Short mmCIF file of C-alpha atoms and ligand atoms in Angstrom, two decimals:
data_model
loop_
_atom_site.label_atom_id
_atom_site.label_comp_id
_atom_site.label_asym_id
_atom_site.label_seq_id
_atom_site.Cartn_x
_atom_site.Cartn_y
_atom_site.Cartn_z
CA UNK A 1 7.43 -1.00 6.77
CA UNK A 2 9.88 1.79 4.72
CA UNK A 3 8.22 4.50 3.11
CA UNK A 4 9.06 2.53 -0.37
CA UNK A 5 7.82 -0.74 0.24
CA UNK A 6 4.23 1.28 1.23
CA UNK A 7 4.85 3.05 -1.97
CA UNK A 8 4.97 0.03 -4.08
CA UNK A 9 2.45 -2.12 -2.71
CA UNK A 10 0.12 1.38 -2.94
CA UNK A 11 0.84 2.15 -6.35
CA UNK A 12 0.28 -1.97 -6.86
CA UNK A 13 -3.01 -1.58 -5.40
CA UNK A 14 -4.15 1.81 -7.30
CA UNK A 15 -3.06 -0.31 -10.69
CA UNK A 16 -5.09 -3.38 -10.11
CA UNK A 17 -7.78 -0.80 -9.09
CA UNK A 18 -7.75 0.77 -12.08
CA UNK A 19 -7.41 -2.13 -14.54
CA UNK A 20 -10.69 -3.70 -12.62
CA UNK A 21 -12.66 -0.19 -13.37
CA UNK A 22 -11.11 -0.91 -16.90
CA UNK A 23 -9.22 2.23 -16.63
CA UNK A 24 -5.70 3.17 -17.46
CA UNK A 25 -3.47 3.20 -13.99
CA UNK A 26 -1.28 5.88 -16.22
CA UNK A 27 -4.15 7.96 -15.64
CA UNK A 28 -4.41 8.03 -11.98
CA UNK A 29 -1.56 10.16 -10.14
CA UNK A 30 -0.49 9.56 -6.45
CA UNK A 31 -0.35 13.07 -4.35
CA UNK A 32 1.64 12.01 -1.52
CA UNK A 33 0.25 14.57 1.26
CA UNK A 34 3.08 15.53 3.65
CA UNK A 35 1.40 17.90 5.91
CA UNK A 36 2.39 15.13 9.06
CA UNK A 37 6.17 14.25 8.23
CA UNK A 38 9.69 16.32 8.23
CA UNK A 39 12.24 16.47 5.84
CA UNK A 40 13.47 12.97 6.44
CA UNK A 41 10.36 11.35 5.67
CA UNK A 42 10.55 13.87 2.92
CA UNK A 43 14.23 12.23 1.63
CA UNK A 44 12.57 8.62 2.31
CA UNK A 45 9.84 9.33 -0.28
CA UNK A 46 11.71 10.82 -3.04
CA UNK A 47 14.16 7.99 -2.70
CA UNK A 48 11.00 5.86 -3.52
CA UNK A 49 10.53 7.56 -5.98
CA UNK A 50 7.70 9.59 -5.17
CA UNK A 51 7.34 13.50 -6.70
CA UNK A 52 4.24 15.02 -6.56
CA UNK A 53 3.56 15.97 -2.39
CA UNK A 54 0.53 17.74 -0.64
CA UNK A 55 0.81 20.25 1.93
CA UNK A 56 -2.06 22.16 3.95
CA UNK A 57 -0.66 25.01 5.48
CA UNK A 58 1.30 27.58 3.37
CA UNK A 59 4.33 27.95 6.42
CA UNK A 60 5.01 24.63 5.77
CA UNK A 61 4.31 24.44 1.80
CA UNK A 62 6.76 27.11 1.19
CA UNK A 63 9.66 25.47 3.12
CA UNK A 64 9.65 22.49 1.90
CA UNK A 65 9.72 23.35 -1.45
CA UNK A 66 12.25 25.14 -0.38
CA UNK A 67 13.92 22.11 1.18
CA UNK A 68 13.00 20.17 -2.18
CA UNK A 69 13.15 22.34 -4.85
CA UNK A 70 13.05 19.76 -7.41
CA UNK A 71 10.40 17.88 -6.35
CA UNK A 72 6.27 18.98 -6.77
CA UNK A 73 4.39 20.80 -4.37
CA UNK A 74 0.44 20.99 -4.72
CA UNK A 75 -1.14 23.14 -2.00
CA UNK A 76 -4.51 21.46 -0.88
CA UNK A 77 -5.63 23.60 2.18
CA UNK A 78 -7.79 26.21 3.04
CA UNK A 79 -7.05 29.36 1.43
CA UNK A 80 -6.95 32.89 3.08
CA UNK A 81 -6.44 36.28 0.60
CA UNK A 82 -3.18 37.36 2.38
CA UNK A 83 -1.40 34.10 1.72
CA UNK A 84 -2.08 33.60 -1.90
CA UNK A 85 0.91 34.90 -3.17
CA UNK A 86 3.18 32.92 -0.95
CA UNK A 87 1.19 29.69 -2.11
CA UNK A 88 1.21 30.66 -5.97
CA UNK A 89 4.94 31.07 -5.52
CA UNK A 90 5.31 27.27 -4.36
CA UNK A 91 2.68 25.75 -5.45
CA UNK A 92 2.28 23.64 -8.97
CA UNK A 93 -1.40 22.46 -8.65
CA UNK A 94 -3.54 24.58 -6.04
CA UNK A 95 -6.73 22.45 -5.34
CA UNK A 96 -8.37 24.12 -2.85
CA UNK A 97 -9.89 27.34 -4.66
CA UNK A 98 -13.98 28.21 -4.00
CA UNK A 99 -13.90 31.95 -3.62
CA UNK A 100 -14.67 33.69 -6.37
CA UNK A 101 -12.76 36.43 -5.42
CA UNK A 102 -9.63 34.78 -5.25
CA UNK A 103 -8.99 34.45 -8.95
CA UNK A 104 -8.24 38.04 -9.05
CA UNK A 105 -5.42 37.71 -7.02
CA UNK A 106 -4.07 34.71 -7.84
CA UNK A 107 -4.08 36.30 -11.45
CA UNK A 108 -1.70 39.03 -10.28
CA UNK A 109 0.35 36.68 -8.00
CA UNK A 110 0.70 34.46 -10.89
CA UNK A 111 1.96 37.46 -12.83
CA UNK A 112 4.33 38.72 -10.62
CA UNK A 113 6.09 35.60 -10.87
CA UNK A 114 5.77 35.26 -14.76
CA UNK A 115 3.95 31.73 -15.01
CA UNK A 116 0.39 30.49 -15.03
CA UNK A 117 -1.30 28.95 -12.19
CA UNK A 118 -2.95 25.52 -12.37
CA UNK A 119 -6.02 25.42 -9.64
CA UNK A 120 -8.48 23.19 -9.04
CA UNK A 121 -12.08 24.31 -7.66
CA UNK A 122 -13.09 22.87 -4.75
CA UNK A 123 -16.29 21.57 -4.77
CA UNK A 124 -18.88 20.67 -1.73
CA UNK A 125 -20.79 17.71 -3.23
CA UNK A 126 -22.05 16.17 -0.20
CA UNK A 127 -23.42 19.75 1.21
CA UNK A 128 -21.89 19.25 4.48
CA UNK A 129 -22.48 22.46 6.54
CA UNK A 130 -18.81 21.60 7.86
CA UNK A 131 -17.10 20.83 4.17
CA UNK A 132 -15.71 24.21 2.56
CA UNK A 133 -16.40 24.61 -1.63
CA UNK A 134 -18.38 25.92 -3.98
CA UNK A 135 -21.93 24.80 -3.83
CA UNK A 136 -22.29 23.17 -7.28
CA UNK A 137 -24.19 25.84 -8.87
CA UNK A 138 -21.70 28.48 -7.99
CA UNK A 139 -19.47 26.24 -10.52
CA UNK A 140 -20.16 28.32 -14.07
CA UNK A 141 -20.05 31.78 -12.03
CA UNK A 142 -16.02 30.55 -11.06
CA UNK A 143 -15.36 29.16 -14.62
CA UNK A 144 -17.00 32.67 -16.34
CA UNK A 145 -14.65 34.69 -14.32
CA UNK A 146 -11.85 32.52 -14.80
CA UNK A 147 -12.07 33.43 -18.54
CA UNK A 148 -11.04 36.92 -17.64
CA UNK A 149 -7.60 35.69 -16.00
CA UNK A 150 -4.86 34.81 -18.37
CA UNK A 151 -2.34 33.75 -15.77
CA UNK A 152 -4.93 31.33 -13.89
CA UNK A 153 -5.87 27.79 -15.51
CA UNK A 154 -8.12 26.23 -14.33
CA UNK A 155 -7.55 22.32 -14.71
CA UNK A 156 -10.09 20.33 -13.46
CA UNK A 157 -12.56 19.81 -9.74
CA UNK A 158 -11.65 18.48 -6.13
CA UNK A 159 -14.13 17.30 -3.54
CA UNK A 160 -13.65 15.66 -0.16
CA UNK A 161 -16.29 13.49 0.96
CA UNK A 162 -17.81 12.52 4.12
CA UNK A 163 -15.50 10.42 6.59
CA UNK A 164 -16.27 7.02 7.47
CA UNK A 165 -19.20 6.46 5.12
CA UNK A 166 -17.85 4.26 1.85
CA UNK A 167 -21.35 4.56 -0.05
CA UNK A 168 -21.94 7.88 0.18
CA UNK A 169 -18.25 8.85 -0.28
CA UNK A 170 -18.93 6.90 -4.09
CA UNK A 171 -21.62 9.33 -4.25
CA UNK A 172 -19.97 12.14 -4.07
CA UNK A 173 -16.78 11.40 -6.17
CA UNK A 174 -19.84 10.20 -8.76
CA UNK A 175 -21.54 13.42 -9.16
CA UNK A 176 -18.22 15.47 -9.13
CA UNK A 177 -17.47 13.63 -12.18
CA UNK A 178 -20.93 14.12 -13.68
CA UNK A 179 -20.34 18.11 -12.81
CA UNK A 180 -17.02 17.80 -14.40
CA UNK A 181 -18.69 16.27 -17.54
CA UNK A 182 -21.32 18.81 -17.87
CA UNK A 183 -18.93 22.00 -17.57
CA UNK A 184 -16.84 19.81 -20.25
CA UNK A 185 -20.18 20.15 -22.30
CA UNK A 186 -21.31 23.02 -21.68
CA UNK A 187 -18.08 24.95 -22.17
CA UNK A 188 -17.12 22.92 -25.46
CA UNK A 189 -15.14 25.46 -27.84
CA UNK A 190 -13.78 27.82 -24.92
CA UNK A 191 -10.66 26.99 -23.31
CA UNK A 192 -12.43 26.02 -20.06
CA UNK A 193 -13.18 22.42 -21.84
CA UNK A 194 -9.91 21.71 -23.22
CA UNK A 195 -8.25 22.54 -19.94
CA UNK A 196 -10.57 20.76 -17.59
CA UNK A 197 -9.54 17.11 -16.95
CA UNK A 198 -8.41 16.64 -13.73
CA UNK A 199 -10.63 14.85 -10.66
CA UNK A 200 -9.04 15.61 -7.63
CA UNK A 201 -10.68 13.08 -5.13
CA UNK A 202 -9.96 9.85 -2.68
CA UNK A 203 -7.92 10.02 0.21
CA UNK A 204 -6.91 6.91 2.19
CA UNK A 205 -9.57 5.35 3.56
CA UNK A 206 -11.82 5.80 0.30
CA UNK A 207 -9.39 6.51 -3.11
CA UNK A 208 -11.16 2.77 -4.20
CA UNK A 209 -14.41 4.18 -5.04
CA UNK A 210 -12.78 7.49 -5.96
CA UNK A 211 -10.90 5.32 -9.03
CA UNK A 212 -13.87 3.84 -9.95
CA UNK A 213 -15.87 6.63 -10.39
CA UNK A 214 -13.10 8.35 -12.05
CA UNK A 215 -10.08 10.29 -9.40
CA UNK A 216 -7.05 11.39 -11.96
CA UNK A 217 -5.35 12.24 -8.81
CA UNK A 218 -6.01 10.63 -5.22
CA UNK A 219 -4.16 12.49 -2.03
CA UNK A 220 -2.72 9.83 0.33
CA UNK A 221 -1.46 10.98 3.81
CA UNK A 222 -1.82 8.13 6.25
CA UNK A 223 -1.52 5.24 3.85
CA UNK A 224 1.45 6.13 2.75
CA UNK A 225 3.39 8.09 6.13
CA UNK A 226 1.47 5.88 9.14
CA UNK A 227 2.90 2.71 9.95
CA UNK A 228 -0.45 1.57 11.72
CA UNK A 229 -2.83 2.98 9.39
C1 LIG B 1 -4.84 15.48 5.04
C2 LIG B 1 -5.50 15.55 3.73
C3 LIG B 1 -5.49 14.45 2.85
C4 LIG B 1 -4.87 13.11 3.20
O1 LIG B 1 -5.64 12.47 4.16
P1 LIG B 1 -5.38 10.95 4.57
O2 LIG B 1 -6.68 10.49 5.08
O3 LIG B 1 -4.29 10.98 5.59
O4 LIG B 1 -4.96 10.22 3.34
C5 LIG B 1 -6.09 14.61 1.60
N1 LIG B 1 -6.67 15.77 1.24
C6 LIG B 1 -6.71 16.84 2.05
C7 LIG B 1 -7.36 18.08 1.58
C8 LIG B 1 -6.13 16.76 3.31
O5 LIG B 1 -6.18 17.83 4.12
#
């Protein structure tokens, strides 16, 4: 199957998904991660119509937005200090922030290059020993220091969840958006609450229960790339 006939019956999937969840399927964006496939693949998709791609590694996030200017490159690995301003100069969502100390220099990054970043903080809900993130109650210490950054916005939470394990995956995309509630609460009036929306969760085998409990963006790599996925 093309690229674009995966695509459609995806995105016809995600819809009926999120009209049984009685949600809006306008509210639920499609990162297409890209981390396996070349620029070809990379053509395929944006002939589908597909915009908004994933990458891991900040080698490979850099030249392909280099490759694809046009196109929307959200960096969704793990971050190290020295990189940071090569993946704020590519990067139009980062998802993967959970060290404090990396606000600071994604603030002057940002700067250097005269716009503001959009991050995510990552989150480890399930408390997985092997899962990188904030532990949940470092969450207000990140959003507190965030205040003192101008150039970094911070737009919303990401979590993976355990593989292979469907009920406690809805767990954890559950009490990500119950965190995400509470910081909405508890940071109503600042511009923490107004800017905090976004739910990054769900990847392939488990963006179902990460719509129901309420993903705004799921990150598909092998449902959309792998033929025998
Ligand atoms: C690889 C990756 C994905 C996509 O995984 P699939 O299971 O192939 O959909 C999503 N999020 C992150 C952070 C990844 O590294």
């Amino acid at each position: 199957m093309s690229i674009e006939r995966r695509y459609q019956a995806l995105r016809q999937e995600v819809d009926l998904c999120c009209r049984e969840a009685g949600r809006d399927p306008s509210d639920v964006r499609i990162l297409a991660v890209s981390k396996t496939v070349g620029n070809d693949a990379l053509e395929e998709a944006v002939q589908a119509g597909i915009h908004e791609f994933g990458e891991n590694r900040p080698a490979s996030l850099v030249e392909k937005q280099e490759a694809f200017p046009e196109e929307h490159w959200h960096f969704i690995g793990n971050i190290q200090s020295r990189r940071i301003q090569e993946i704020v100069s590519a990067s139009d969502l980062i998802h993967s922030v959970y060290q404090v100390h990396h606000l600071a220099k994604i603030e002057s990054s940002a700067q250097s290059v005269d716009k503001i970043q959009d991050i995510l903080l990552e989150v480890n809900v399930s408390g997985e020993a092997s899962k990188s993130g904030l532990e949940p109650e470092q969450l207000r210490e990140c959003l507190d220091e965030s205040l003192h950054y101008p150039h970094v916005r911070v737009c919303g939470l990401m979590t993976m969840a355990p593989q292979g394990d469907l009920v406690m995956a809805r767990t954890c995309f559950a009490e990500l958006a119950r965190l995400l509630d509470e910081m909405q609460k508890s940071y109503s009036g600042t511009k923490i609450a107004t800017q905090l929306h976004e739910l990054s969760m769900g990847m392939s085998e488990d963006w179902r229960e990460a719509i129901e409990t309420g993903a705004t963006i799921i990150r598909l790599g092998r449902a959309l790339f792998n033929d025998d996925f």
